[in-house]
Amino acid sequence: MTNGKYHDALASFKSAVRIRRSILGNHHVSVARALDGVGLAAAKLHETDWAILALHESLVIRHASLGPWNVDVAETLNNIAGIHAQRGELIMAERAYVEVLSVRKAVFGAVHPSVGVTYCALAGVFMRLTKLDDALCCYHDALRIYRYELKLSDRHPTMVKLLRDMTRTERIMVSMGC
């Protein structure tokens, strides 16, 4: 999608927020859904301050309406974590991904593919924080899900990337004497 298309999408989602607020009130989950759209479109345009604001408001609405153990709550948290990581706010990204992991495990179970994806995202944040042991643990947890639960072959693109990231982490740890 081009920047022009993201600008159009952002304008449409902002309009949807206004319309839904006027019809349904400020705290309806439909407003939260539109706010998620605002946040994602703003993030694509590198308007991350606006993105975080919209996503946090969505999170508050969804959390209050749906409770903490809900798929939509986890998705909004995941979007927030990604933006924090994009901005280099790694401690905040780590906290958000840990919360996403907790919610996804509770909702989907410990061996769901989305749990594996979250482990990989969290591992990436740990790598940037040079928490290499934590990163490697997350990679191993993701490997357990992908290889032993989902039975993905080592040639599957997800496995290729995961194994490459694990090898890179192990090499860095060896070079640092860990």
CSV table of C-alpha atoms in Angstrom, one decimal:
chain,number,residue,atom,x,y,z
A,1,MET,CA,0.0,0.0,0.0
A,2,THR,CA,1.3,3.5,-0.8
A,3,ASN,CA,1.5,6.4,1.6
A,4,GLY,CA,-1.4,8.0,-0.1
A,5,LYS,CA,-3.5,4.9,0.5
A,6,TYR,CA,-2.5,4.9,4.2
A,7,HIS,CA,-3.4,8.6,4.4
A,8,ASP,CA,-6.8,7.6,2.9
A,9,ALA,CA,-7.2,4.7,5.3
A,10,LEU,CA,-6.3,6.9,8.3
A,11,ALA,CA,-8.9,9.5,7.3
A,12,SER,CA,-11.5,6.8,6.9
A,13,PHE,CA,-10.8,5.2,10.3
A,14,LYS,CA,-10.9,8.6,11.9
A,15,SER,CA,-14.2,9.3,10.3
A,16,ALA,CA,-15.4,5.8,11.5
A,17,VAL,CA,-14.4,6.7,15.1
A,18,ARG,CA,-16.4,9.9,14.9
A,19,ILE,CA,-19.4,8.3,13.5
A,20,ARG,CA,-19.4,5.3,15.8
A,21,ARG,CA,-18.8,7.6,18.9
A,22,SER,CA,-21.9,9.7,17.9
A,23,ILE,CA,-24.1,6.6,17.4
A,24,LEU,CA,-22.8,4.1,19.9
A,25,GLY,CA,-21.0,6.2,22.6
A,26,ASN,CA,-17.3,6.6,23.5
A,27,HIS,CA,-16.9,3.2,25.1
A,28,HIS,CA,-18.3,0.8,22.6
A,29,VAL,CA,-16.1,-2.0,21.2
A,30,SER,CA,-16.9,-0.9,17.7
A,31,VAL,CA,-15.2,2.4,18.5
A,32,ALA,CA,-12.2,0.4,19.8
A,33,ARG,CA,-12.1,-1.5,16.5
A,34,ALA,CA,-12.0,1.7,14.5
A,35,LEU,CA,-9.3,3.1,16.9
A,36,ASP,CA,-7.2,0.1,16.1
A,37,GLY,CA,-7.5,1.0,12.5
A,38,VAL,CA,-6.4,4.5,13.2
A,39,GLY,CA,-3.4,3.2,15.2
A,40,LEU,CA,-2.3,0.8,12.5
A,41,ALA,CA,-2.6,3.3,9.7
A,42,ALA,CA,-0.8,6.0,11.7
A,43,ALA,CA,2.0,3.5,12.4
A,44,LYS,CA,2.4,2.8,8.7
A,45,LEU,CA,2.8,6.5,8.2
A,46,HIS,CA,5.4,6.7,11.0
A,47,GLU,CA,3.0,8.8,13.1
A,48,THR,CA,3.8,6.7,16.1
A,49,ASP,CA,2.7,9.1,18.8
A,50,TRP,CA,-0.8,9.2,17.2
A,51,ALA,CA,-0.7,5.4,16.8
A,52,ILE,CA,0.1,4.8,20.4
A,53,LEU,CA,-2.6,7.2,21.6
A,54,ALA,CA,-5.3,5.5,19.5
A,55,LEU,CA,-4.2,2.0,20.4
A,56,HIS,CA,-4.1,2.8,24.1
A,57,GLU,CA,-7.6,4.2,24.0
A,58,SER,CA,-8.7,1.1,22.1
A,59,LEU,CA,-7.1,-1.1,24.7
A,60,VAL,CA,-8.9,0.7,27.6
A,61,ILE,CA,-12.2,0.2,25.8
A,62,ARG,CA,-11.6,-3.4,24.9
A,63,HIS,CA,-10.3,-4.3,28.4
A,64,ALA,CA,-13.2,-2.7,30.1
A,65,SER,CA,-15.8,-4.2,27.7
A,66,LEU,CA,-14.3,-7.6,27.0
A,67,GLY,CA,-12.1,-8.3,30.0
A,68,PRO,CA,-8.4,-9.0,30.1
A,69,TRP,CA,-8.5,-12.5,28.6
A,70,ASN,CA,-9.8,-11.7,25.2
A,71,VAL,CA,-8.3,-12.2,21.7
A,72,ASP,CA,-9.0,-8.6,20.7
A,73,VAL,CA,-7.3,-7.3,23.8
A,74,ALA,CA,-4.3,-9.4,23.0
A,75,GLU,CA,-4.2,-8.1,19.4
A,76,THR,CA,-4.3,-4.5,20.5
A,77,LEU,CA,-1.5,-5.2,23.0
A,78,ASN,CA,0.5,-6.8,20.3
A,79,ASN,CA,0.1,-3.8,18.0
A,80,ILE,CA,1.2,-1.5,20.9
A,81,ALA,CA,4.2,-3.8,21.6
A,82,GLY,CA,5.2,-3.6,17.9
A,83,ILE,CA,5.1,0.1,17.8
A,84,HIS,CA,7.2,0.4,21.0
A,85,ALA,CA,9.7,-1.9,19.4
A,86,GLN,CA,9.7,0.1,16.2
A,87,ARG,CA,10.3,3.3,18.3
A,88,GLY,CA,13.2,1.6,20.2
A,89,GLU,CA,11.2,1.7,23.5
A,90,LEU,CA,12.4,-1.8,24.2
A,91,ILE,CA,11.5,-2.1,27.9
A,92,MET,CA,7.9,-1.0,27.1
A,93,ALA,CA,7.9,-3.5,24.1
A,94,GLU,CA,9.1,-6.3,26.4
A,95,ARG,CA,6.4,-5.6,29.0
A,96,ALA,CA,3.7,-5.5,26.3
A,97,TYR,CA,4.9,-8.7,24.6
A,98,VAL,CA,5.0,-10.5,28.0
A,99,GLU,CA,1.4,-9.5,28.5
A,100,VAL,CA,0.4,-10.6,25.0
A,101,LEU,CA,2.1,-13.9,25.7
A,102,SER,CA,0.1,-14.3,28.9
A,103,VAL,CA,-3.2,-13.5,27.2
A,104,ARG,CA,-2.6,-15.7,24.2
A,105,LYS,CA,-1.6,-18.6,26.3
A,106,ALA,CA,-4.7,-18.2,28.4
A,107,VAL,CA,-7.0,-17.8,25.4
A,108,PHE,CA,-5.5,-20.2,22.9
A,109,GLY,CA,-3.3,-22.6,25.0
A,110,ALA,CA,0.4,-22.8,25.3
A,111,VAL,CA,1.1,-24.5,22.0
A,112,HIS,CA,-1.0,-22.3,19.6
A,113,PRO,CA,0.8,-20.8,16.6
A,114,SER,CA,0.1,-17.2,17.8
A,115,VAL,CA,2.0,-18.1,21.0
A,116,GLY,CA,5.0,-19.1,18.9
A,117,VAL,CA,4.8,-15.9,17.0
A,118,THR,CA,4.8,-13.9,20.2
A,119,TYR,CA,7.8,-15.9,21.6
A,120,CYS,CA,9.7,-14.9,18.4
A,121,ALA,CA,8.7,-11.2,18.7
A,122,LEU,CA,9.7,-11.2,22.4
A,123,ALA,CA,13.0,-12.9,21.5
A,124,GLY,CA,13.7,-10.2,19.0
A,125,VAL,CA,13.2,-7.5,21.7
A,126,PHE,CA,15.4,-9.5,24.1
A,127,MET,CA,18.1,-9.6,21.4
A,128,ARG,CA,18.0,-5.9,21.1
A,129,LEU,CA,18.3,-5.6,24.9
A,130,THR,CA,21.2,-8.1,24.8
A,131,LYS,CA,19.2,-10.4,27.1
A,132,LEU,CA,20.6,-13.3,25.1
A,133,ASP,CA,19.7,-16.1,27.5
A,134,ASP,CA,16.1,-14.9,27.6
A,135,ALA,CA,16.0,-14.6,23.8
A,136,LEU,CA,17.3,-18.1,23.4
A,137,CYS,CA,14.7,-19.4,25.8
A,138,CYS,CA,12.0,-17.8,23.8
A,139,TYR,CA,13.4,-19.2,20.5
A,140,HIS,CA,13.4,-22.7,22.1
A,141,ASP,CA,9.8,-22.3,23.2
A,142,ALA,CA,8.8,-21.2,19.7
A,143,LEU,CA,10.8,-24.2,18.3
A,144,ARG,CA,8.9,-26.6,20.6
A,145,ILE,CA,5.6,-25.3,19.2
A,146,TYR,CA,6.6,-25.2,15.6
A,147,ARG,CA,8.5,-28.4,15.3
A,148,TYR,CA,6.9,-30.7,17.9
A,149,GLU,CA,3.3,-29.5,18.1
A,150,LEU,CA,2.7,-28.1,14.6
A,151,LYS,CA,5.1,-30.6,12.9
A,152,LEU,CA,6.7,-28.0,10.6
A,153,SER,CA,9.6,-29.2,8.7
A,154,ASP,CA,13.0,-27.4,9.0
A,155,ARG,CA,12.5,-26.2,5.4
A,156,HIS,CA,9.3,-24.4,6.3
A,157,PRO,CA,10.0,-20.6,6.0
A,158,THR,CA,9.0,-20.0,9.6
A,159,MET,CA,11.4,-22.7,10.8
A,160,VAL,CA,14.2,-21.5,8.5
A,161,LYS,CA,14.0,-18.0,10.1
A,162,LEU,CA,13.6,-19.4,13.6
A,163,LEU,CA,16.6,-21.7,13.2
A,164,ARG,CA,18.7,-18.9,11.7
A,165,ASP,CA,17.8,-16.6,14.6
A,166,MET,CA,18.7,-19.3,17.1
A,167,THR,CA,22.0,-20.0,15.5
A,168,ARG,CA,22.8,-16.3,15.4
A,169,THR,CA,22.0,-15.9,19.0
A,170,GLU,CA,24.1,-18.9,20.0
A,171,ARG,CA,27.0,-17.6,18.0
A,172,ILE,CA,26.8,-14.2,19.7
A,173,MET,CA,26.6,-15.8,23.1
A,174,VAL,CA,29.8,-17.9,22.3
A,175,SER,CA,31.6,-14.8,21.0
A,176,MET,CA,30.7,-13.0,24.2
A,177,GLY,CA,31.8,-15.9,26.4
A,178,CYS,CA,28.4,-16.7,27.7
